[in-house]
mmCIF file of C-alpha atoms and ligand atoms in Angstrom:
data_model
loop_
_atom_site.group_PDB
_atom_site.id
_atom_site.type_symbol
_atom_site.label_atom_id
_atom_site.label_comp_id
_atom_site.label_asym_id
_atom_site.label_seq_id
_atom_site.Cartn_x
_atom_site.Cartn_y
_atom_site.Cartn_z
ATOM 1 C CA MET P 894 -0.060 0.246 -0.112
ATOM 2 C CA ARG P 895 1.310 3.207 -1.294
ATOM 3 C CA LYS P 896 1.533 6.642 1.615
ATOM 4 C CA ILE P 897 -0.368 9.881 0.494
ATOM 5 C CA VAL P 898 2.512 12.472 0.671
ATOM 6 C CA ILE P 899 1.815 16.044 1.123
ATOM 7 C CA ALA P 900 4.841 18.307 1.289
ATOM 8 C CA GLY P 901 4.265 22.024 1.381
ATOM 9 C CA ASN P 902 7.598 24.075 -0.045
ATOM 10 C CA TRP P 903 7.637 27.110 1.164
ATOM 11 C CA LYS P 904 10.379 28.125 -1.382
ATOM 12 C CA MET P 905 12.187 31.656 -1.062
ATOM 13 C CA ASN P 906 9.164 32.673 1.240
ATOM 14 C CA LYS P 907 8.622 33.652 5.146
ATOM 15 C CA THR P 908 11.194 34.969 7.268
ATOM 16 C CA VAL P 909 11.811 33.028 10.332
ATOM 17 C CA ALA P 910 9.427 34.686 12.338
ATOM 18 C CA GLU P 911 6.811 34.093 9.599
ATOM 19 C CA SER P 912 7.637 30.246 9.074
ATOM 20 C CA VAL P 913 7.581 29.368 13.166
ATOM 21 C CA LYS P 914 3.897 31.511 13.023
ATOM 22 C CA LEU P 915 2.727 29.441 9.739
ATOM 23 C CA ALA P 916 4.261 26.235 10.937
ATOM 24 C CA ALA P 917 2.586 26.018 13.928
ATOM 25 C CA GLU P 918 -0.638 26.718 12.215
ATOM 26 C CA VAL P 919 -0.200 23.892 10.006
ATOM 27 C CA VAL P 920 0.607 21.504 13.638
ATOM 28 C CA ALA P 921 -2.470 23.280 14.430
ATOM 29 C CA ALA P 922 -4.646 22.599 11.661
ATOM 30 C CA ALA P 923 -3.225 18.632 10.678
ATOM 31 C CA LYS P 924 -3.555 17.660 14.414
ATOM 32 C CA ASP P 925 -6.048 15.457 13.486
ATOM 33 C CA ILE P 926 -4.843 14.119 10.249
ATOM 34 C CA LYS P 927 -3.976 10.152 10.517
ATOM 35 C CA THR P 928 -3.040 8.890 7.066
ATOM 36 C CA VAL P 929 -1.573 11.467 5.461
ATOM 37 C CA THR P 930 2.173 12.027 5.381
ATOM 38 C CA VAL P 931 1.895 15.903 5.765
ATOM 39 C CA ALA P 932 5.645 17.451 5.619
ATOM 40 C CA ILE P 933 7.062 21.359 5.426
ATOM 41 C CA ALA P 934 9.589 22.489 3.747
ATOM 42 C CA PRO P 935 10.698 26.452 4.904
ATOM 43 C CA THR P 936 13.836 28.131 4.079
ATOM 44 C CA TYR P 937 17.491 26.609 5.062
ATOM 45 C CA LEU P 938 17.762 29.591 7.723
ATOM 46 C CA ALA P 939 14.205 28.789 9.276
ATOM 47 C CA LEU P 940 14.513 25.187 9.543
ATOM 48 C CA ALA P 941 15.936 24.701 12.837
ATOM 49 C CA LYS P 942 13.320 26.757 14.569
ATOM 50 C CA VAL P 943 10.635 25.390 12.536
ATOM 51 C CA ALA P 944 11.909 21.718 13.959
ATOM 52 C CA GLU P 945 11.594 22.830 17.308
ATOM 53 C CA VAL P 946 7.683 23.932 16.347
ATOM 54 C CA VAL P 947 6.832 20.641 14.316
ATOM 55 C CA ALA P 948 8.558 18.494 16.999
ATOM 56 C CA GLY P 949 6.255 15.713 18.609
ATOM 57 C CA SER P 950 3.569 16.629 16.010
ATOM 58 C CA ASN P 951 2.478 14.795 13.147
ATOM 59 C CA VAL P 952 4.180 17.611 10.742
ATOM 60 C CA LYS P 953 7.241 16.128 9.289
ATOM 61 C CA LEU P 954 10.286 18.723 8.320
ATOM 62 C CA ALA P 955 11.538 18.981 4.837
ATOM 63 C CA ALA P 956 14.608 20.923 3.211
ATOM 64 C CA GLN P 957 13.865 22.378 -0.017
ATOM 65 C CA ASP P 958 17.674 21.269 -1.535
ATOM 66 C CA VAL P 959 20.962 19.968 -0.203
ATOM 67 C CA HIS P 960 25.038 19.131 -1.450
ATOM 68 C CA TRP P 961 26.265 15.821 -1.834
ATOM 69 C CA GLU P 962 29.509 16.838 -0.385
ATOM 70 C CA ASN P 963 30.273 16.554 3.409
ATOM 71 C CA GLN P 964 31.486 19.783 4.227
ATOM 72 C CA GLY P 965 33.964 21.925 2.228
ATOM 73 C CA ALA P 966 34.732 24.933 0.486
ATOM 74 C CA PHE P 967 31.151 25.081 -1.252
ATOM 75 C CA THR P 968 30.056 28.922 -0.187
ATOM 76 C CA GLY P 969 25.987 29.033 0.239
ATOM 77 C CA LYS P 970 25.524 25.171 0.245
ATOM 78 C CA VAL P 971 24.109 22.971 3.141
ATOM 79 C CA SER P 972 25.433 19.225 3.563
ATOM 80 C CA ALA P 973 22.800 16.313 4.257
ATOM 81 C CA ASP P 974 24.945 16.017 8.102
ATOM 82 C CA MET P 975 23.690 19.600 8.824
ATOM 83 C CA LEU P 976 20.109 18.960 7.859
ATOM 84 C CA LYS P 977 19.754 15.568 10.098
ATOM 85 C CA GLU P 978 21.436 16.880 13.004
ATOM 86 C CA ILE P 979 18.397 19.238 12.871
ATOM 87 C CA GLY P 980 16.001 16.439 12.410
ATOM 88 C CA VAL P 981 14.840 16.933 8.639
ATOM 89 C CA ASP P 982 12.949 13.821 7.594
ATOM 90 C CA PHE P 983 12.482 14.912 3.313
ATOM 91 C CA VAL P 984 14.635 16.500 0.963
ATOM 92 C CA ILE P 985 13.229 18.147 -2.276
ATOM 93 C CA ILE P 986 16.099 17.068 -4.922
ATOM 94 C CA GLY P 987 15.654 18.810 -8.780
ATOM 95 C CA HIS P 988 13.329 21.426 -8.511
ATOM 96 C CA SER P 989 12.632 22.565 -11.794
ATOM 97 C CA GLU P 990 13.435 25.984 -10.162
ATOM 98 C CA GLN P 991 17.097 24.153 -9.286
ATOM 99 C CA ARG P 992 16.939 22.870 -12.926
ATOM 100 C CA THR P 993 16.193 26.059 -14.451
ATOM 101 C CA TYR P 994 18.200 28.750 -12.408
ATOM 102 C CA PHE P 995 20.845 26.978 -10.919
ATOM 103 C CA GLY P 996 22.818 24.404 -12.887
ATOM 104 C CA GLU P 997 20.922 21.049 -11.538
ATOM 105 C CA THR P 998 21.265 18.114 -13.584
ATOM 106 C CA ASP P 999 20.395 14.499 -13.348
ATOM 107 C CA ALA P 1000 23.959 13.609 -12.570
ATOM 108 C CA THR P 1001 23.457 15.971 -8.956
ATOM 109 C CA VAL P 1002 19.795 14.907 -8.331
ATOM 110 C CA ASN P 1003 21.816 11.457 -8.434
ATOM 111 C CA LYS P 1004 24.785 12.372 -6.171
ATOM 112 C CA LYS P 1005 22.097 14.022 -3.863
ATOM 113 C CA VAL P 1006 19.601 11.074 -3.784
ATOM 114 C CA ARG P 1007 22.395 8.874 -2.860
ATOM 115 C CA LYS P 1008 23.741 11.437 -0.403
ATOM 116 C CA VAL P 1009 20.518 11.663 1.578
ATOM 117 C CA GLN P 1010 19.761 8.459 1.778
ATOM 118 C CA SER P 1011 22.936 7.490 3.179
ATOM 119 C CA LEU P 1012 21.595 9.383 5.919
ATOM 120 C CA GLY P 1013 18.570 7.904 6.369
ATOM 121 C CA MET P 1014 16.476 10.997 4.996
ATOM 122 C CA THR P 1015 13.808 10.307 2.063
ATOM 123 C CA PRO P 1016 14.475 12.163 -0.856
ATOM 124 C CA ILE P 1017 11.556 13.613 -3.118
ATOM 125 C CA ILE P 1018 12.707 13.487 -6.285
ATOM 126 C CA CYS P 1019 11.213 16.264 -8.736
ATOM 127 C CA ILE P 1020 10.500 15.358 -12.270
ATOM 128 C CA GLY P 1021 8.793 17.014 -15.252
ATOM 129 C CA GLU P 1022 8.355 18.517 -18.637
ATOM 130 C CA THR P 1023 8.702 21.918 -19.875
ATOM 131 C CA LEU P 1024 5.713 23.313 -22.210
ATOM 132 C CA ASP P 1025 7.945 23.139 -25.090
ATOM 133 C CA GLU P 1026 8.932 19.309 -24.464
ATOM 134 C CA ARG P 1027 5.389 18.466 -23.967
ATOM 135 C CA LYS P 1028 4.232 20.104 -26.992
ATOM 136 C CA SER P 1029 6.927 18.260 -29.104
ATOM 137 C CA GLY P 1030 6.281 15.533 -28.079
ATOM 138 C CA GLN P 1031 9.104 14.755 -25.619
ATOM 139 C CA LEU P 1032 7.055 14.263 -22.622
ATOM 140 C CA GLU P 1033 8.144 10.716 -22.393
ATOM 141 C CA SER P 1034 11.910 10.877 -23.513
ATOM 142 C CA VAL P 1035 12.193 13.637 -20.902
ATOM 143 C CA LEU P 1036 10.818 12.066 -17.930
ATOM 144 C CA THR P 1037 12.580 8.910 -18.854
ATOM 145 C CA ARG P 1038 15.959 10.708 -18.546
ATOM 146 C CA GLN P 1039 15.201 11.980 -15.082
ATOM 147 C CA VAL P 1040 14.230 8.946 -13.946
ATOM 148 C CA ASN P 1041 16.902 6.780 -15.166
ATOM 149 C CA GLY P 1042 19.028 9.507 -13.864
ATOM 150 C CA ALA P 1043 17.825 9.853 -10.504
ATOM 151 C CA TYR P 1044 18.365 6.403 -9.897
ATOM 152 C CA ASP P 1045 21.526 5.508 -11.504
ATOM 153 C CA GLY P 1046 22.701 3.111 -9.060
ATOM 154 C CA LEU P 1047 20.228 2.397 -6.591
ATOM 155 C CA SER P 1048 19.146 -0.928 -5.775
ATOM 156 C CA GLY P 1049 15.254 -1.588 -4.951
ATOM 157 C CA ASP P 1050 15.370 -1.410 -1.143
ATOM 158 C CA ASP P 1051 16.821 2.378 -2.133
ATOM 159 C CA ALA P 1052 14.223 3.119 -4.815
ATOM 160 C CA LEU P 1053 11.653 1.944 -1.859
ATOM 161 C CA ARG P 1054 12.895 5.065 0.343
ATOM 162 C CA THR P 1055 12.065 7.547 -2.235
ATOM 163 C CA VAL P 1056 9.160 9.776 -2.941
ATOM 164 C CA ILE P 1057 9.099 11.208 -6.455
ATOM 165 C CA ALA P 1058 7.300 14.568 -7.700
ATOM 166 C CA TYR P 1059 5.662 14.524 -11.087
ATOM 167 C CA GLU P 1060 5.836 18.688 -11.560
ATOM 168 C CA PRO P 1061 4.583 19.526 -15.416
ATOM 169 C CA VAL P 1062 6.943 22.918 -15.203
ATOM 170 C CA TRP P 1063 4.300 24.441 -17.025
ATOM 171 C CA ALA P 1064 2.032 23.956 -14.224
ATOM 172 C CA ILE P 1065 4.052 25.501 -11.565
ATOM 173 C CA GLY P 1066 3.747 28.480 -10.086
ATOM 174 C CA THR P 1067 1.241 29.228 -12.860
ATOM 175 C CA GLY P 1068 -1.990 28.738 -11.881
ATOM 176 C CA VAL P 1069 -2.514 26.297 -14.378
ATOM 177 C CA THR P 1070 -3.220 23.112 -13.321
ATOM 178 C CA ALA P 1071 -2.646 19.497 -15.154
ATOM 179 C CA SER P 1072 -6.103 18.398 -16.096
ATOM 180 C CA ASP P 1073 -6.668 14.936 -14.111
ATOM 181 C CA ASP P 1074 -6.048 13.117 -17.347
ATOM 182 C CA GLU P 1075 -2.740 14.508 -18.180
ATOM 183 C CA ALA P 1076 -1.331 14.328 -14.621
ATOM 184 C CA GLN P 1077 -3.068 10.649 -14.327
ATOM 185 C CA GLN P 1078 -1.148 9.400 -17.023
ATOM 186 C CA ALA P 1079 2.302 10.870 -16.713
ATOM 187 C CA HIS P 1080 1.918 9.475 -13.468
ATOM 188 C CA ALA P 1081 1.269 5.833 -15.389
ATOM 189 C CA PHE P 1082 4.195 6.328 -17.265
ATOM 190 C CA VAL P 1083 6.648 7.214 -14.398
ATOM 191 C CA ARG P 1084 5.546 4.258 -12.849
ATOM 192 C CA GLY P 1085 5.972 1.999 -15.578
ATOM 193 C CA LEU P 1086 9.580 3.250 -15.442
ATOM 194 C CA LEU P 1087 9.915 2.598 -11.966
ATOM 195 C CA ALA P 1088 8.851 -1.266 -12.865
ATOM 196 C CA THR P 1089 11.460 -1.376 -15.388
ATOM 197 C CA LEU P 1090 13.992 -0.805 -13.588
ATOM 198 C CA TYR P 1091 12.687 -2.573 -10.022
ATOM 199 C CA GLY P 1092 9.669 -4.969 -11.032
ATOM 200 C CA ASP P 1093 5.964 -4.336 -10.077
ATOM 201 C CA HIS P 1094 6.152 -4.887 -6.394
ATOM 202 C CA VAL P 1095 8.659 -1.897 -6.191
ATOM 203 C CA ALA P 1096 6.914 0.369 -8.269
ATOM 204 C CA GLN P 1097 3.664 0.029 -6.769
ATOM 205 C CA SER P 1098 5.121 0.697 -3.672
ATOM 206 C CA ILE P 1099 6.349 4.250 -4.350
ATOM 207 C CA SER P 1100 4.256 7.142 -3.733
ATOM 208 C CA ILE P 1101 4.348 9.602 -6.563
ATOM 209 C CA GLN P 1102 3.024 13.187 -5.673
ATOM 210 C CA TYR P 1103 1.833 15.841 -8.057
ATOM 211 C CA GLY P 1104 2.998 19.592 -7.973
ATOM 212 C CA GLY P 1105 1.783 22.312 -10.133
ATOM 213 C CA SER P 1106 -0.970 24.380 -8.647
ATOM 214 C CA MET P 1107 -2.677 22.353 -6.709
ATOM 215 C CA LYS P 1108 -5.413 23.878 -4.473
ATOM 216 C CA PRO P 1109 -8.149 23.087 -2.313
ATOM 217 C CA GLU P 1110 -10.125 23.125 -5.291
ATOM 218 C CA ASN P 1111 -8.604 20.545 -7.792
ATOM 219 C CA ALA P 1112 -6.641 18.395 -5.146
ATOM 220 C CA ALA P 1113 -9.837 16.059 -4.478
ATOM 221 C CA GLY P 1114 -9.748 15.333 -8.607
ATOM 222 C CA LEU P 1115 -6.108 14.636 -8.956
ATOM 223 C CA LEU P 1116 -5.877 12.695 -5.306
ATOM 224 C CA ALA P 1117 -8.335 10.346 -6.570
ATOM 225 C CA GLN P 1118 -6.539 9.199 -9.776
ATOM 226 C CA ALA P 1119 -5.075 5.399 -9.479
ATOM 227 C CA ASP P 1120 -1.432 6.873 -9.355
ATOM 228 C CA ILE P 1121 -1.232 10.128 -7.804
ATOM 229 C CA ASP P 1122 -0.350 9.365 -4.050
ATOM 230 C CA GLY P 1123 -0.227 13.031 -2.983
ATOM 231 C CA GLY P 1124 1.380 16.968 -3.773
ATOM 232 C CA LEU P 1125 4.320 19.160 -3.501
ATOM 233 C CA ILE P 1126 2.547 22.159 -2.973
ATOM 234 C CA GLY P 1127 4.423 25.791 -3.551
ATOM 235 C CA GLY P 1128 1.774 28.809 -3.374
ATOM 236 C CA ALA P 1129 -1.331 27.073 -1.820
ATOM 237 C CA ALA P 1130 0.847 25.928 0.751
ATOM 238 C CA LEU P 1131 1.809 29.248 2.377
ATOM 239 C CA LYS P 1132 -1.635 29.366 4.174
ATOM 240 C CA ALA P 1133 -2.522 26.497 6.698
ATOM 241 C CA ASP P 1134 -6.205 26.825 5.613
ATOM 242 C CA SER P 1135 -5.496 26.356 1.918
ATOM 243 C CA PHE P 1136 -2.568 23.709 2.789
ATOM 244 C CA LEU P 1137 -5.339 21.435 4.934
ATOM 245 C CA GLY P 1138 -7.611 21.594 2.117
ATOM 246 C CA ILE P 1139 -5.359 19.694 -0.114
ATOM 247 C CA ILE P 1140 -4.250 17.143 3.171
ATOM 248 C CA THR P 1141 -8.122 16.520 3.680
ATOM 249 C CA PRO P 1142 -9.326 14.999 0.590
ATOM 250 C CA GLY P 1143 -6.083 12.668 0.547
ATOM 251 C CA GLU P 1144 -6.869 10.793 4.163
ATOM 252 C CA SER P 1145 -8.476 7.409 3.994
ATOM 253 C CA LEU P 1146 -7.613 7.294 0.415
ATOM 254 C CA ASN P 1147 -5.675 3.635 -0.207
ATOM 255 C CA LYS P 1148 -4.053 3.101 -3.418
HETATM 256 C C1 PEP Q 1510 6.480 23.609 -6.672
HETATM 257 O O1 PEP Q 1510 6.772 24.676 -6.178
HETATM 258 O O2 PEP Q 1510 6.803 22.212 -6.640
HETATM 259 C C2 PEP Q 1510 4.880 24.027 -6.542
HETATM 260 C C3 PEP Q 1510 4.546 22.982 -7.313
HETATM 261 O O3 PEP Q 1510 4.239 25.536 -6.740
HETATM 262 P P1 PEP Q 1510 3.258 25.578 -7.026
HETATM 263 O O4 PEP Q 1510 2.249 24.850 -6.376
HETATM 264 O O5 PEP Q 1510 2.865 27.383 -6.421
HETATM 265 O O6 PEP Q 1510 2.564 25.280 -8.581
#
């Protein structure tokens, strides 16, 4: 059975004080959530304070990125050990904004996934096509390249300790959402790729989130799809009530 995993990616939003406040609101809002795994990803700067707020609650802590080296001359970066020390559970890796603006490649995604897993944290591996790629018929080849790259060298057991976020780049932060059918088709394709790599059992056990303008109004339809196992949420995660409006339809969905 697959877990529904719903994570809020706060991106470069909220001061530390604002993050603490929002985290407390999310903890209160999610206190009766039983079956959905809920996570929030504040900025690096706010992680330590937010860790104190979520401690003992059913809200998990996520980081927005990581570096694959342990330490050293990597100005501006944060290592997996540092995240682990604070109590991070999930690390978002390969977000399209990292790929587009900061030179993330399938090879660096793979290094980050391995490092995060070596410390017992769970990577949320982001994949997804641009509008040009979709329009020019490259959806499947892009997803194949990204999945093969991210999982290069990972065993089936390693793969079981991953989450994927399928995020069509054209839907992120744009207000445009993939239709339920478009999203389901892409998710089924990704699960098929995992089955080719690791067999059906592993493929059926990995949670695949949808990301791209997910909000309370469209969450139920997306989450009801057979291969959609949660969401990675940007804008709608910046308010506790809209985040809860996405989490609630995921309760008691067995996949
Ligand atoms: C994201 O940042 O991963 C995302 C899906 O953002 P939004 O929900 O704002 O489209």
